[in-house]
PDB file of C-alpha atoms in Angstrom:
ATOM      1  CA  MET H 261      81.625 122.828 100.489  1.00  0.00           C
ATOM      2  CA  GLU H 262      84.693 121.895 102.509  1.00  0.00           C
ATOM      3  CA  LYS H 263      85.087 118.193 103.252  1.00  0.00           C
ATOM      4  CA  ARG H 264      86.606 117.330 106.585  1.00  0.00           C
ATOM      5  CA  SER H 265      86.177 115.023 109.531  1.00  0.00           C
ATOM      6  CA  ASP H 266      85.031 115.943 112.976  1.00  0.00           C
ATOM      7  CA  THR H 267      87.781 117.299 115.221  1.00  0.00           C
ATOM      8  CA  TYR H 268      87.881 114.089 117.273  1.00  0.00           C
ATOM      9  CA  GLN H 269      87.503 110.531 116.029  1.00  0.00           C
ATOM     10  CA  ILE H 270      86.223 108.022 118.587  1.00  0.00           C
ATOM     11  CA  ALA H 271      86.981 104.563 117.171  1.00  0.00           C
ATOM     12  CA  SER H 272      83.968 102.937 118.830  1.00  0.00           C
ATOM     13  CA  ASP H 273      81.701 105.467 117.052  1.00  0.00           C
ATOM     14  CA  ILE H 274      83.151 104.867 113.555  1.00  0.00           C
ATOM     15  CA  GLN H 275      81.728 102.024 111.484  1.00  0.00           C
ATOM     16  CA  TRP H 276      84.094  99.575 109.862  1.00  0.00           C
ATOM     17  CA  GLU H 277      83.607  99.468 106.082  1.00  0.00           C
ATOM     18  CA  TYR H 278      84.175  96.477 103.821  1.00  0.00           C
ATOM     19  CA  ALA H 279      87.410  96.965 101.854  1.00  0.00           C
ATOM     20  CA  GLY H 280      87.911  93.464 100.398  1.00  0.00           C
ATOM     21  CA  ASP H 281      87.782  89.832 101.504  1.00  0.00           C
ATOM     22  CA  GLY H 282      89.068  89.763 105.083  1.00  0.00           C
ATOM     23  CA  ILE H 283      89.712  93.523 105.090  1.00  0.00           C
ATOM     24  CA  VAL H 284      87.785  96.346 106.784  1.00  0.00           C
ATOM     25  CA  ARG H 285      88.655 100.001 107.242  1.00  0.00           C
ATOM     26  CA  GLN H 286      87.784 102.979 109.407  1.00  0.00           C
ATOM     27  CA  ILE H 287      88.084 106.462 107.964  1.00  0.00           C
ATOM     28  CA  MET H 288      89.711 108.568 110.656  1.00  0.00           C
ATOM     29  CA  GLY H 289      90.725 112.246 110.413  1.00  0.00           C
ATOM     30  CA  TYR H 290      90.732 114.001 107.043  1.00  0.00           C
ATOM     31  CA  ASP H 291      90.369 117.206 105.109  1.00  0.00           C
ATOM     32  CA  GLU H 292      90.939 117.919 101.429  1.00  0.00           C
ATOM     33  CA  HIS H 293      94.730 117.716 101.931  1.00  0.00           C
ATOM     34  CA  LEU H 294      95.182 114.653 104.169  1.00  0.00           C
ATOM     35  CA  MET H 295      93.438 111.440 105.214  1.00  0.00           C
ATOM     36  CA  VAL H 296      94.222 108.806 107.851  1.00  0.00           C
ATOM     37  CA  VAL H 297      92.647 105.361 107.457  1.00  0.00           C
ATOM     38  CA  LYS H 298      92.864 102.379 109.811  1.00  0.00           C
ATOM     39  CA  VAL H 299      92.786  99.090 107.879  1.00  0.00           C
ATOM     40  CA  LYS H 300      92.295  95.738 109.623  1.00  0.00           C
ATOM     41  CA  PHE H 301      93.375  92.524 107.848  1.00  0.00           C
ATOM     42  CA  ASN H 302      92.619  88.896 108.639  1.00  0.00           C
ATOM     43  CA  GLN H 303      95.498  86.495 108.120  1.00  0.00           C
ATOM     44  CA  GLY H 304      95.736  85.607 104.412  1.00  0.00           C
ATOM     45  CA  ALA H 305      93.819  88.682 103.228  1.00  0.00           C
ATOM     46  CA  ILE H 306      95.223  90.320 100.113  1.00  0.00           C
ATOM     47  CA  GLY H 307      95.466  94.033  99.475  1.00  0.00           C
ATOM     48  CA  THR H 308      95.307  93.662  95.688  1.00  0.00           C
ATOM     49  CA  LEU H 309      98.001  95.399  93.651  1.00  0.00           C
ATOM     50  CA  HIS H 310      96.715  98.848  92.707  1.00  0.00           C
ATOM     51  CA  GLN H 311      97.809 102.414  92.087  1.00  0.00           C
ATOM     52  CA  HIS H 312      96.355 105.856  92.698  1.00  0.00           C
ATOM     53  CA  PRO H 313      97.408 109.497  92.266  1.00  0.00           C
ATOM     54  CA  HIS H 314      97.759 110.024  96.025  1.00  0.00           C
ATOM     55  CA  THR H 315     101.022 109.982  97.978  1.00  0.00           C
ATOM     56  CA  GLN H 316     100.740 107.311 100.697  1.00  0.00           C
ATOM     57  CA  THR H 317     102.661 106.454 103.827  1.00  0.00           C
ATOM     58  CA  THR H 318     101.677 103.491 105.979  1.00  0.00           C
ATOM     59  CA  TYR H 319     102.540 102.465 109.533  1.00  0.00           C
ATOM     60  CA  VAL H 320     102.254  98.794 110.527  1.00  0.00           C
ATOM     61  CA  ALA H 321     100.439  98.991 113.878  1.00  0.00           C
ATOM     62  CA  SER H 322     100.235  95.214 114.335  1.00  0.00           C
ATOM     63  CA  GLY H 323     100.621  91.958 112.440  1.00  0.00           C
ATOM     64  CA  CYS H 324     102.986  90.978 109.646  1.00  0.00           C
ATOM     65  CA  PHE H 325     102.665  91.811 105.943  1.00  0.00           C
ATOM     66  CA  GLU H 326     104.441  91.025 102.693  1.00  0.00           C
ATOM     67  CA  VAL H 327     104.380  94.410 100.971  1.00  0.00           C
ATOM     68  CA  THR H 328     105.034  94.921  97.270  1.00  0.00           C
ATOM     69  CA  ILE H 329     105.933  98.399  95.998  1.00  0.00           C
ATOM     70  CA  GLY H 330     106.879  98.540  92.347  1.00  0.00           C
ATOM     71  CA  GLU H 331     109.113  95.509  91.745  1.00  0.00           C
ATOM     72  CA  GLU H 332     110.303  95.198  95.375  1.00  0.00           C
ATOM     73  CA  LYS H 333     108.858  92.956  98.119  1.00  0.00           C
ATOM     74  CA  LYS H 334     109.590  93.246 101.844  1.00  0.00           C
ATOM     75  CA  ILE H 335     108.254  91.564 104.963  1.00  0.00           C
ATOM     76  CA  LEU H 336     107.133  94.230 107.436  1.00  0.00           C
ATOM     77  CA  LYS H 337     105.973  93.809 111.023  1.00  0.00           C
ATOM     78  CA  ALA H 338     104.594  96.010 113.819  1.00  0.00           C
ATOM     79  CA  GLY H 339     106.568  99.238 114.088  1.00  0.00           C
ATOM     80  CA  ASP H 340     107.662  99.253 110.431  1.00  0.00           C
ATOM     81  CA  GLY H 341     106.300 101.476 107.693  1.00  0.00           C
ATOM     82  CA  TYR H 342     106.477 102.308 104.016  1.00  0.00           C
ATOM     83  CA  TYR H 343     106.110 105.132 101.499  1.00  0.00           C
ATOM     84  CA  VAL H 344     104.363 104.907  98.107  1.00  0.00           C
ATOM     85  CA  ALA H 345     104.878 107.609  95.485  1.00  0.00           C
ATOM     86  CA  PRO H 346     101.858 108.650  93.396  1.00  0.00           C
ATOM     87  CA  ASN H 347     100.800 106.173  90.690  1.00  0.00           C
ATOM     88  CA  LEU H 348     103.237 103.464  91.842  1.00  0.00           C
ATOM     89  CA  LEU H 349     101.821  99.922  91.799  1.00  0.00           C
ATOM     90  CA  HIS H 350     101.596  98.476  95.342  1.00  0.00           C
ATOM     91  CA  GLY H 351      99.760  95.925  97.475  1.00  0.00           C
ATOM     92  CA  CYS H 352     100.219  93.485 100.334  1.00  0.00           C
ATOM     93  CA  VAL H 353      99.498  90.015 101.675  1.00  0.00           C
ATOM     94  CA  CYS H 354      98.687  89.699 105.367  1.00  0.00           C
ATOM     95  CA  LEU H 355     100.907  86.976 106.864  1.00  0.00           C
ATOM     96  CA  GLU H 356      99.706  87.518 110.449  1.00  0.00           C
ATOM     97  CA  ALA H 357      96.428  89.330 111.239  1.00  0.00           C
ATOM     98  CA  GLY H 358      97.036  92.999 111.847  1.00  0.00           C
ATOM     99  CA  VAL H 359      96.294  96.653 111.328  1.00  0.00           C
ATOM    100  CA  LEU H 360      97.807  99.196 108.941  1.00  0.00           C
ATOM    101  CA  ILE H 361      97.482 102.953 109.423  1.00  0.00           C
ATOM    102  CA  ASP H 362      97.391 104.548 105.961  1.00  0.00           C
ATOM    103  CA  THR H 363      97.865 108.250 105.335  1.00  0.00           C
ATOM    104  CA  PHE H 364      97.092 109.847 101.987  1.00  0.00           C
ATOM    105  CA  THR H 365      97.626 113.248 100.463  1.00  0.00           C
ATOM    106  CA  PRO H 366      95.419 114.574  99.104  1.00  0.00           C
ATOM    107  CA  MET H 367      92.519 112.768 100.775  1.00  0.00           C
ATOM    108  CA  ARG H 368      90.928 109.753  99.094  1.00  0.00           C
ATOM    109  CA  GLU H 369      87.584 111.170  97.976  1.00  0.00           C
ATOM    110  CA  ASP H 370      86.754 107.721  96.590  1.00  0.00           C
ATOM    111  CA  PHE H 371      86.683 106.420 100.198  1.00  0.00           C
ATOM    112  CA  LEU H 372      83.926 108.847 101.231  1.00  0.00           C
ATOM    113  CA  LYS H 373      80.300 108.013 100.603  1.00  0.00           C
TER     114      LYS H 373
END
């Protein structure tokens, strides 16, 4: 069976899911090759260092984040973005409440229920 989202995603119709203390996410468009996820952080929330086999790019839609990728840390704000190669350790600390737009390839099956 093919896994994919509906053609349109209406944010007000998509439940926010718990993704950690002070962090919630909405699964937006996806198929087996690609997934877009909106992640909302409260100030001080920590996206714990982790790694996964998926390629990831992230757009900072709002807020300010200290992002760690491998051994490097950068402060990113709205309009910035980052790329994470597969299996590279990464995480973030939210310095100012905001939203990240994560894209993954292939999709994160572990995010689907």
